[in-house]
mmCIF file of C-alpha atoms and ligand atoms in Angstrom:
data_model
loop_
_atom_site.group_PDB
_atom_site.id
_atom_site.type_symbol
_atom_site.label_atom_id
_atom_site.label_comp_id
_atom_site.label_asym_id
_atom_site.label_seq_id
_atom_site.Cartn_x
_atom_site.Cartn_y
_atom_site.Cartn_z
ATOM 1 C CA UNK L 203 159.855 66.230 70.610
ATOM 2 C CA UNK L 204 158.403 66.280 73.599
ATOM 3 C CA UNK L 205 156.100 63.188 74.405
ATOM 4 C CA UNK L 206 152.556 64.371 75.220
ATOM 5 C CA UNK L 207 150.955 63.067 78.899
ATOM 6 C CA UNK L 208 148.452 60.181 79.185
ATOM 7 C CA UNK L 209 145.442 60.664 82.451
ATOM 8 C CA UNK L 210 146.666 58.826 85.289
ATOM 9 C CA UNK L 211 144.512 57.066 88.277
ATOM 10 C CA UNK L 212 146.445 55.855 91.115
ATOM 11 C CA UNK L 213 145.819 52.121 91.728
ATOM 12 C CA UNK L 214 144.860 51.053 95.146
ATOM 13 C CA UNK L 215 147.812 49.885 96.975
ATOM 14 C CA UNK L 216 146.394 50.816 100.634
ATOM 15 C CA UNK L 217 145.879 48.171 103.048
ATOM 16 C CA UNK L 218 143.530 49.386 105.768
ATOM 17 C CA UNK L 219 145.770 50.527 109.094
ATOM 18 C CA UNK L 220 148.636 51.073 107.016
ATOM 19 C CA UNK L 221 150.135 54.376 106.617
ATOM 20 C CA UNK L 222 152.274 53.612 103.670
ATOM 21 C CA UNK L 223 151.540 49.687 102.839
ATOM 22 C CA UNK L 224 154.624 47.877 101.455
ATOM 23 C CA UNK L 225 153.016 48.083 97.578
ATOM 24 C CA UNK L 226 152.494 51.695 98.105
ATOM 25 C CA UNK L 227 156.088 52.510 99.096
ATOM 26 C CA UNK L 228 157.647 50.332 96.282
ATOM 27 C CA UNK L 229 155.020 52.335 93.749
ATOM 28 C CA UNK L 230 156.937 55.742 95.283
ATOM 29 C CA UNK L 231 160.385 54.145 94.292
ATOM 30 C CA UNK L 232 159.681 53.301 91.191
ATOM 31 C CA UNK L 233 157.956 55.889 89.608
ATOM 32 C CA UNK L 234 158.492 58.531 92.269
ATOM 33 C CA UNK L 235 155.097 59.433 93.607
ATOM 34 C CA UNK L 236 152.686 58.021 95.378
ATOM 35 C CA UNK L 237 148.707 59.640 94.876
ATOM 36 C CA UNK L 238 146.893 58.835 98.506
ATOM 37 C CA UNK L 239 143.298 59.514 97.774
ATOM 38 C CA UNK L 240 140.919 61.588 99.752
ATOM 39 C CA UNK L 241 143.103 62.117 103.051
ATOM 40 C CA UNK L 242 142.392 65.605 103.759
ATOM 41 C CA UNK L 243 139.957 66.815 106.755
ATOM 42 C CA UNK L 244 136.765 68.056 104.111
ATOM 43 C CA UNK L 245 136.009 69.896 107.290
ATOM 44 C CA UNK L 246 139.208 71.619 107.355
ATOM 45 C CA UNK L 247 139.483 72.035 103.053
ATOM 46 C CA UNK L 248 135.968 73.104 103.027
ATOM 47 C CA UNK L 249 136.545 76.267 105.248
ATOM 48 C CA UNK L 250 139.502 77.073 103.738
ATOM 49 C CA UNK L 251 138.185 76.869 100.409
ATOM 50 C CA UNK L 252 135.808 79.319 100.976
ATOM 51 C CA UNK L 253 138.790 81.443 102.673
ATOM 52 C CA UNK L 254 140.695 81.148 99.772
ATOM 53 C CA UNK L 255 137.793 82.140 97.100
ATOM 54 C CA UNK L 256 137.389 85.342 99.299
ATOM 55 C CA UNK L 257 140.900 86.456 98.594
ATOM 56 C CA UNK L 258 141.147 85.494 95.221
ATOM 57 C CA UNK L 259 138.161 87.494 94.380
ATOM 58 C CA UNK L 260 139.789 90.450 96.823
ATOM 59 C CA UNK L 261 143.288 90.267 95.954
ATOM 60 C CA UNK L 262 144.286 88.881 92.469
ATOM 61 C CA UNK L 263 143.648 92.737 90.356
ATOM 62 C CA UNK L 264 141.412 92.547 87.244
ATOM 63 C CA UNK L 265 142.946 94.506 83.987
ATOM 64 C CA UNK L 266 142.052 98.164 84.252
ATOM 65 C CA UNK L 267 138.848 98.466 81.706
ATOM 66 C CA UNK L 268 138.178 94.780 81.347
ATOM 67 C CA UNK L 269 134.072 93.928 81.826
ATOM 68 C CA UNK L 270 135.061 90.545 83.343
ATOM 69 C CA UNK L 271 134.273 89.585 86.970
ATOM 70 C CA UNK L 272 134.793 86.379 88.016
ATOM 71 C CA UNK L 273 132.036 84.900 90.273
ATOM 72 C CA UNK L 274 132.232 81.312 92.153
ATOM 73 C CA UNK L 275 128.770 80.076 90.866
ATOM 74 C CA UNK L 276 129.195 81.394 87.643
ATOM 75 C CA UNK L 277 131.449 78.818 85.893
ATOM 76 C CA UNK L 278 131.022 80.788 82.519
ATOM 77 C CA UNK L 279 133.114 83.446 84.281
ATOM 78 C CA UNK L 280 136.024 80.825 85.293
ATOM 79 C CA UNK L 281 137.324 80.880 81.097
ATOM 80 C CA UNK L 282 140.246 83.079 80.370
ATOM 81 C CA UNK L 283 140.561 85.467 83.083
ATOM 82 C CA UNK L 284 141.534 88.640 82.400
ATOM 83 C CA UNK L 285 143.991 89.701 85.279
ATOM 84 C CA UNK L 286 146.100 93.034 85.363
ATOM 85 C CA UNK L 287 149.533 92.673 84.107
ATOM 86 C CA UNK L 288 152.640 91.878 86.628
ATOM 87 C CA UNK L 289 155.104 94.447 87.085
ATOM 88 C CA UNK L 290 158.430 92.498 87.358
ATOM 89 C CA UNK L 291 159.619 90.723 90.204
ATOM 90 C CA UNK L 292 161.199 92.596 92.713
ATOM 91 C CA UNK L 293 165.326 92.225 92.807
ATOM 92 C CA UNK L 294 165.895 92.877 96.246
ATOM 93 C CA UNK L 295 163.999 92.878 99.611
ATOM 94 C CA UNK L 296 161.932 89.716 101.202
ATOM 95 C CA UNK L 297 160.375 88.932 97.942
ATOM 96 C CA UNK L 298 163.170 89.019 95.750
ATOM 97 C CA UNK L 299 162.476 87.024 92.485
ATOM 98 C CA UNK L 300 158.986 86.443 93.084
ATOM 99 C CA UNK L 301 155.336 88.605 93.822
ATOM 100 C CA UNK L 302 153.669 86.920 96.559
ATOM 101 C CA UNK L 303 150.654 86.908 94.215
ATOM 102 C CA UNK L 304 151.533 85.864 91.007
ATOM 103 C CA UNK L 305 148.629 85.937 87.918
ATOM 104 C CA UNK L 306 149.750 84.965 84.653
ATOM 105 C CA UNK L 307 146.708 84.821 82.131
ATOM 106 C CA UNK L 308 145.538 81.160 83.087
ATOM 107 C CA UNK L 309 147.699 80.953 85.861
ATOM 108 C CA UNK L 310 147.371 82.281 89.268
ATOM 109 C CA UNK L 311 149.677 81.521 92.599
ATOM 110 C CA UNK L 312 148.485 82.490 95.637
ATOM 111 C CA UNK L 313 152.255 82.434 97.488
ATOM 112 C CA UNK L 314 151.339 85.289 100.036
ATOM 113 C CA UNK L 315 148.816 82.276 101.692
ATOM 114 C CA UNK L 316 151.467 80.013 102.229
ATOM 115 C CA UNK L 317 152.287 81.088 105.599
ATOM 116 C CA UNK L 318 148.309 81.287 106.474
ATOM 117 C CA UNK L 319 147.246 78.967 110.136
ATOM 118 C CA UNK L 320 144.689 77.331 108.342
ATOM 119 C CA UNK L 321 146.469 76.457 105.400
ATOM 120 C CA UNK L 322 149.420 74.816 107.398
ATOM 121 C CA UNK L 323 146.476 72.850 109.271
ATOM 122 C CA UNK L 324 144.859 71.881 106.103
ATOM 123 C CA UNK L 325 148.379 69.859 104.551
ATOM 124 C CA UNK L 326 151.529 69.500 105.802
ATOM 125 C CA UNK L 327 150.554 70.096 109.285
ATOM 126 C CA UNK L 328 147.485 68.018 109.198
ATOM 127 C CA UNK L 329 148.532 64.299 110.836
ATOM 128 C CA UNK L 330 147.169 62.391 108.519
ATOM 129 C CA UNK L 331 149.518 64.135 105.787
ATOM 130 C CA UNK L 332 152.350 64.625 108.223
ATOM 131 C CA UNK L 333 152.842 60.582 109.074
ATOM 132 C CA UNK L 334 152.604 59.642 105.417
ATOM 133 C CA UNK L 335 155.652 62.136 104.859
ATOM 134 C CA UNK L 336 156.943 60.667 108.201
ATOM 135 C CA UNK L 337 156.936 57.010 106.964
ATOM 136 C CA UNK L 338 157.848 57.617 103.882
ATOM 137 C CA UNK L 339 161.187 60.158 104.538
ATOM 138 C CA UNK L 340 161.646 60.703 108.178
ATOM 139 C CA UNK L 341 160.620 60.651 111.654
ATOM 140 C CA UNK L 342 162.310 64.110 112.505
ATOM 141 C CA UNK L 343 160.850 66.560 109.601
ATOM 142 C CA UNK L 344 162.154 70.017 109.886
ATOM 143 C CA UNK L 345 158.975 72.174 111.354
ATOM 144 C CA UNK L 346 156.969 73.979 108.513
ATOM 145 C CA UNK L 347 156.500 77.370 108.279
ATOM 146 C CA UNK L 348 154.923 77.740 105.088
ATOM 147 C CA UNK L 349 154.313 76.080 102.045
ATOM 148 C CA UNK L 350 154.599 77.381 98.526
ATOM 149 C CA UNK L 351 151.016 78.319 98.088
ATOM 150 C CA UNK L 352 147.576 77.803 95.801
ATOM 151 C CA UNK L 353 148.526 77.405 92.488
ATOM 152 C CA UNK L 354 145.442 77.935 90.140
ATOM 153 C CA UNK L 355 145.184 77.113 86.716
ATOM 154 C CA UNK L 356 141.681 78.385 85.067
ATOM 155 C CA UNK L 357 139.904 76.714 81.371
ATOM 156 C CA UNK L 358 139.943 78.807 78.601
ATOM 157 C CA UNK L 359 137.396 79.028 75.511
ATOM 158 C CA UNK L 360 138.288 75.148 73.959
ATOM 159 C CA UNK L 361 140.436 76.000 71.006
ATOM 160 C CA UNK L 362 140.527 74.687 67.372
ATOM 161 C CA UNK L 363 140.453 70.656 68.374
ATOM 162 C CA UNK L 364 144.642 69.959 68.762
ATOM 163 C CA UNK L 365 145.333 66.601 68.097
ATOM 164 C CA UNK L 366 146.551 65.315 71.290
ATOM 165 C CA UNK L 367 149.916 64.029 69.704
ATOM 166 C CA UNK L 368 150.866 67.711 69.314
ATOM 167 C CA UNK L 369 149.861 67.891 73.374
ATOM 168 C CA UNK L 370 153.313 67.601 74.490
ATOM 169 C CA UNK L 371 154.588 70.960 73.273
ATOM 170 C CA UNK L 372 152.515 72.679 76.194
ATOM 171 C CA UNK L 373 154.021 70.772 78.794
ATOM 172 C CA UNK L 374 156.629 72.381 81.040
ATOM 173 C CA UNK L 375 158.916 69.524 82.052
ATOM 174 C CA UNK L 376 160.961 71.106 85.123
ATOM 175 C CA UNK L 377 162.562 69.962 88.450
ATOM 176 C CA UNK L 378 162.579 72.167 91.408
ATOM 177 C CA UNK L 379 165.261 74.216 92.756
ATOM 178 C CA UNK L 380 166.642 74.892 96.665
ATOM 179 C CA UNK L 381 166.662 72.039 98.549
ATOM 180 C CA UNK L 382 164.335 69.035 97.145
ATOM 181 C CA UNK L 383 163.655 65.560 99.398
ATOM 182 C CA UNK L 384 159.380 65.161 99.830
ATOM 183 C CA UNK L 385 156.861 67.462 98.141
ATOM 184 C CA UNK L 386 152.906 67.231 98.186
ATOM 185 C CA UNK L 387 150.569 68.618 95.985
ATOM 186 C CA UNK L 388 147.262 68.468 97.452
ATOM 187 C CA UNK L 389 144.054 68.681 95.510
ATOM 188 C CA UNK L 390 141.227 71.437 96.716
ATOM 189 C CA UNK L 391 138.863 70.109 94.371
ATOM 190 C CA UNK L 392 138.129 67.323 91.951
ATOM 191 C CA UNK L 393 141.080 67.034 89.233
ATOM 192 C CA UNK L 394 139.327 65.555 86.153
ATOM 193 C CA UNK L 395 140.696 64.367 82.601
ATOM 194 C CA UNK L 396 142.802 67.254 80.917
ATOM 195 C CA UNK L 397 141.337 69.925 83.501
ATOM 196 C CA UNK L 398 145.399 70.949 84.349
ATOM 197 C CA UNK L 399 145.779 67.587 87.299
ATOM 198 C CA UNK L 400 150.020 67.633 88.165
ATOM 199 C CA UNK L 401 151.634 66.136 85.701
ATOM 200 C CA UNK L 402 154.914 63.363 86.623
ATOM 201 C CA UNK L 403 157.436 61.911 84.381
ATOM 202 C CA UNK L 404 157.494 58.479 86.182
ATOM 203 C CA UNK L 405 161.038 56.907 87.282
ATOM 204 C CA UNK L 406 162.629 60.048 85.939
ATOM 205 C CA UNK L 407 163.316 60.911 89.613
ATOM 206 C CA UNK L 408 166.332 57.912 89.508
ATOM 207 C CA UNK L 409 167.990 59.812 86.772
ATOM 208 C CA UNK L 410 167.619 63.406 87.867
ATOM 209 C CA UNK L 411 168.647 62.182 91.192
ATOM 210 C CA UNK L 412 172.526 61.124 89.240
ATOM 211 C CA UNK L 413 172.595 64.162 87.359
ATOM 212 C CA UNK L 414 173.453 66.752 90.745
ATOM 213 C CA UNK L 415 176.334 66.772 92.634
ATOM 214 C CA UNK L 416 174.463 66.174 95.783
ATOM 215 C CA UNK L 417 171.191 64.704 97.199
ATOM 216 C CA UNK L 418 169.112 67.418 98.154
ATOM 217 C CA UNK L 419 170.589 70.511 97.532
ATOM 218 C CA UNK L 420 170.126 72.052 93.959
ATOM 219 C CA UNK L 421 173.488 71.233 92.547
ATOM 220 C CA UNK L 422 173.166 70.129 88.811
ATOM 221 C CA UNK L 423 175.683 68.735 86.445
ATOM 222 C CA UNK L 424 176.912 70.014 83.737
ATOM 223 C CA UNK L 425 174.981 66.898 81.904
ATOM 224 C CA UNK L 426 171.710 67.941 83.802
ATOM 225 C CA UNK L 427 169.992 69.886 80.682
ATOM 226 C CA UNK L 428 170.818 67.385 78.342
ATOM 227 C CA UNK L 429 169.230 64.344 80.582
ATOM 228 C CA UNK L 430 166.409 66.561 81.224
ATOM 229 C CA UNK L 431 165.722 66.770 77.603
ATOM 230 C CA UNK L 432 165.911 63.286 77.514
ATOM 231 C CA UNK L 433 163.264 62.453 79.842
ATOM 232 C CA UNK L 434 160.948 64.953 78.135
ATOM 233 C CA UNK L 435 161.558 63.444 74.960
ATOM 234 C CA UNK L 436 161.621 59.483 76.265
ATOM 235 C CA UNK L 437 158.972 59.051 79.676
ATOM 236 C CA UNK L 438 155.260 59.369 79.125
ATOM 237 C CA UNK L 439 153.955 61.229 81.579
ATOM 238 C CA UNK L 440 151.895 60.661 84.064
ATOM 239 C CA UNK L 441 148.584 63.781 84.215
ATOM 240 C CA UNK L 442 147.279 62.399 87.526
ATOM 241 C CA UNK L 443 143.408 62.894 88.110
ATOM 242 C CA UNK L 444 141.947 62.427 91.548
ATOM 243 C CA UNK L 445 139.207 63.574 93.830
ATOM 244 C CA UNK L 446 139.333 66.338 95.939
ATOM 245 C CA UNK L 447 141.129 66.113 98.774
ATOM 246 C CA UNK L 448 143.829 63.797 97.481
ATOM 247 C CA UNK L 449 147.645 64.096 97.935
ATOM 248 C CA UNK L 450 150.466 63.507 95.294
ATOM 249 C CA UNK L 451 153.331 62.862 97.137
ATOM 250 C CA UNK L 452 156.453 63.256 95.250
ATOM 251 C CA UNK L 453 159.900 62.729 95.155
ATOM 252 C CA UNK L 454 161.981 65.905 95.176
ATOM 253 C CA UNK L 455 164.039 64.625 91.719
ATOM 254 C CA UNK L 456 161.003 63.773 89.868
ATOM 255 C CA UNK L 457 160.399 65.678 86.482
ATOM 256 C CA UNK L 458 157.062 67.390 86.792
ATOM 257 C CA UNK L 459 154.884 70.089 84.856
ATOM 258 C CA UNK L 460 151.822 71.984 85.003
ATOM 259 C CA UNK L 461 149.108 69.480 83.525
ATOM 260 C CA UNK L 462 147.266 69.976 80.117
ATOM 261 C CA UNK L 463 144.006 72.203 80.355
ATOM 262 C CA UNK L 464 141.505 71.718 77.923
ATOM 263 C CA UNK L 465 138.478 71.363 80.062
ATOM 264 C CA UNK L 466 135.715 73.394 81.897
ATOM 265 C CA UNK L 467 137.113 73.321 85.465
ATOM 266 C CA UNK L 468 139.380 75.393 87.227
ATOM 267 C CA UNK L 469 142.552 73.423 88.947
ATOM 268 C CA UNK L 470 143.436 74.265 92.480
ATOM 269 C CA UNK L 471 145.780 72.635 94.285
ATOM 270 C CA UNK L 472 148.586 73.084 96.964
ATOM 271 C CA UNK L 473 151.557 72.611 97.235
ATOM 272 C CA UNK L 474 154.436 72.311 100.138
ATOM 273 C CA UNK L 475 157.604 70.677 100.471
ATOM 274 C CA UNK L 476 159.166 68.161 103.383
ATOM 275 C CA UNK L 477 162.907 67.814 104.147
ATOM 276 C CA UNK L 478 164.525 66.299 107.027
ATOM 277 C CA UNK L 479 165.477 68.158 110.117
ATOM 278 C CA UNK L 480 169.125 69.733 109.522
ATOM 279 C CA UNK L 481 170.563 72.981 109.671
ATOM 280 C CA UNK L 482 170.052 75.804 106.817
ATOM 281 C CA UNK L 483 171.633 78.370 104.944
ATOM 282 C CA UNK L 484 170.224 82.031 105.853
ATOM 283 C CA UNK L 485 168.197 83.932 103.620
ATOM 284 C CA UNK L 486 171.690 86.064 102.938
ATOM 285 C CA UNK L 487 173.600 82.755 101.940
ATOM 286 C CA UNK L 488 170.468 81.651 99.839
ATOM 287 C CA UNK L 489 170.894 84.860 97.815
ATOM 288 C CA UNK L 490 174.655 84.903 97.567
ATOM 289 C CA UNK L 491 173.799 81.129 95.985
ATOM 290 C CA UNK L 492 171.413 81.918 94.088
ATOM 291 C CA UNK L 493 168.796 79.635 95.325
ATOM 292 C CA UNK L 494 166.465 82.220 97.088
ATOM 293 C CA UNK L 495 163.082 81.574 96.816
ATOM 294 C CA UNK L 496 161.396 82.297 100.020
ATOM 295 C CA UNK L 497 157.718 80.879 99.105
ATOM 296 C CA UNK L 498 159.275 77.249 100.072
ATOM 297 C CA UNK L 499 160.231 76.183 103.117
ATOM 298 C CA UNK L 500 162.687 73.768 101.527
ATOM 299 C CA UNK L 501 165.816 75.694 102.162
ATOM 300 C CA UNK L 502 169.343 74.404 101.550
ATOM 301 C CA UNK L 503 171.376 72.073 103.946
ATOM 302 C CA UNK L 504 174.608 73.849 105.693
ATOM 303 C CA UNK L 505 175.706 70.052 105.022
ATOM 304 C CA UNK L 506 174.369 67.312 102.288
ATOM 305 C CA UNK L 507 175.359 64.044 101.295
ATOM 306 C CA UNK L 508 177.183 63.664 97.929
ATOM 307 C CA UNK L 509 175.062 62.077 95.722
ATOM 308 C CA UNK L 510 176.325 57.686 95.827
ATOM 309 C CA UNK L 511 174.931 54.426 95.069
ATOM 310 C CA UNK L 512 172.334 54.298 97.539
ATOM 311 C CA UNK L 513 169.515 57.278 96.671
ATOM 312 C CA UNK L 514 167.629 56.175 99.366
ATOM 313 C CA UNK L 515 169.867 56.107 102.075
ATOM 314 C CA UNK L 516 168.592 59.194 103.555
ATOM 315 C CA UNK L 517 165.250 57.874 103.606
ATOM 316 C CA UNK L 518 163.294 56.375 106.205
ATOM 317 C CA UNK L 519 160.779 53.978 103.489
ATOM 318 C CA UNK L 520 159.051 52.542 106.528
ATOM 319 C CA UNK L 521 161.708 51.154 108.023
HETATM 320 O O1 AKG V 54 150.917 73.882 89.185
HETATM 321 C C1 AKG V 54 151.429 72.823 88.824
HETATM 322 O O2 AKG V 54 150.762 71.830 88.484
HETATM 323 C C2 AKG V 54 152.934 72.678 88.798
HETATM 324 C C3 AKG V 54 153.661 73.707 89.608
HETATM 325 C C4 AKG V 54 155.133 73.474 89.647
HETATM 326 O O3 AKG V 54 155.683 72.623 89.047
HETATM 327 C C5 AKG V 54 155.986 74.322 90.477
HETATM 328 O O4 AKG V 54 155.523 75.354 90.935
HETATM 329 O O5 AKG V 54 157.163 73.999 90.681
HETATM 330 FE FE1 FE2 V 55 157.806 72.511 89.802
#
């Protein structure tokens, strides 16, 4: 069975004029994250907050017939949306295997913004985001050119009260595909207790990292399911709450899953992904491999490093 997630609250490991302070970076080792509170511009996420609201409420279609409009002051409005269903995913062409709007009952990902000025300003542009990922993987990042996008996750009416034992089954333990060193996840608004915060199976990244052939590159084992499973089942995991404006920093191994949702609030956050600077497949030789998933800019090395003893050989870790 899968265990169900405990609310997590990064301790304060910063030491002031420290990027990364030697506690923090031996917190992202172990567990395989690292939560650095309030470091976006509120300038910056304020503006594009508002930007973003606009095209939700523009873009993301309603179900033909439906009497529900959502409305930004009306949280009564935020429960169980009531989107128009997908079609399904394209098979060819630029967006092949994804929509660039994606709206899934309580779920809604905002890809097509990934590629948006103000969005690369807001995280992994902005330099107080860019020299944590600099300290903590490497001096020469490859340049972003988009990140994955807004990922929303809306309340719905509370159900009949689930014991929280039984909470596990609606996790979605995962690792990511492509090519997978430093991700972020940045909070656009408060994350509170069981309101959907990212959710981290902690150290799991140490033995997802052994179970692929190489370091970055998606290139699982045949054992990889089966260790998967294992963490699922075995590591409590982490649902990390923080104030808006914080960053989860994660490694690219770590298990991970959409956090449980049982409050009022709707989630935002966004996310992007950091790899070092080397050269890439093309988008041809990403769909020949079946990696193609062009709402990250984490695309597969030409050359990576067979996984060995050392999985942090490739990283910088302040050093
Ligand atoms: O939205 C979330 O909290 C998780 C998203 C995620 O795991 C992913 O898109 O890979
Ligand atoms: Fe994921």
């Amino acid at each position: 069975m899968q265990r169900p997630s405990v609310v997590f609250e990064m301790p304060d490991l910063t030491i002031a004029g420290e990027v990364v302070s030697k506690a923090e970076m031996d917190f992202f080792c172990e567990y395989g994250f690292l939560v650095k509170k309030r470091i976006l511009d509120p300038d910056k996420l304020e503006a594009a907050l508002d930007r973003i609201w606009t095209h939700l409420l523009a873009k993301v279609p309603v179900k033909p017939g439906s009497a529900w409009t959502l409305s930004r002051d009306d949280k009564q409005t935020w429960k169980d949306p009531e989107w128009a269903e997908m079609v399904p995913h394209p098979v060819d062409g630029p967006f092949q295997g994804r929509h660039p709007i994606e709206h899934m009952r309580r779920i809604v990902k905002l890809h097509d913004l990934g590629s948006e000025n103000y969005i690369l300003d807001l995280l992994p542009n902005d330099p107080r985001v860019r020299e944590v990922a600099e300290t903590i993987l490497s001096r020469d990042l490859r340049a972003i050119t988009r990140v994955r996008g807004v990922y929303i996750v809306f309340p719905s009416e509370p159900q009949s009260e689930e014991k929280l034992e039984d909470q596990g089954r609606f996790l979605g333990p995962h690792t990511d595909q492509v090519c997978q060193q430093l991700n972020a996840c940045g909070y656009l608004e408060d994350v509170n207790p069981r309101n959907g915060g990212f959710t981290v199976y902690p150290g799991s990244h140490k033995r997802m990292f052994r179970e692929h052939r190489y370091e970055a590159n998606w290139s699982p084992l045949s054992s990889f399911r089966d260790t998967l499973k294992e963490v699922a089942e075995t590591i409590e995991p982490y649902e990390i709450v923080a104030e808006k404006g914080s960053v989860v920093f994660w490694h690219g191994r770590t298990v991970h899953s959409v956090g449980v949702h049982l409050g009022a609030d709707i989630r935002w956050a966004l996310f992007a992904d950091f790899t070092r600077n080397q050269p890439v497949l093309t988008d041809e030789e990403h769909k020949d491999a079946n990696q193609y998933e062009w709402f990250k800019d984490a695309k597969l090395f030409r050359v990576d490093e067979p996984v060995g003893d050392d999985m942090w050989r490739s990283w910088r870790l302040g050093g």
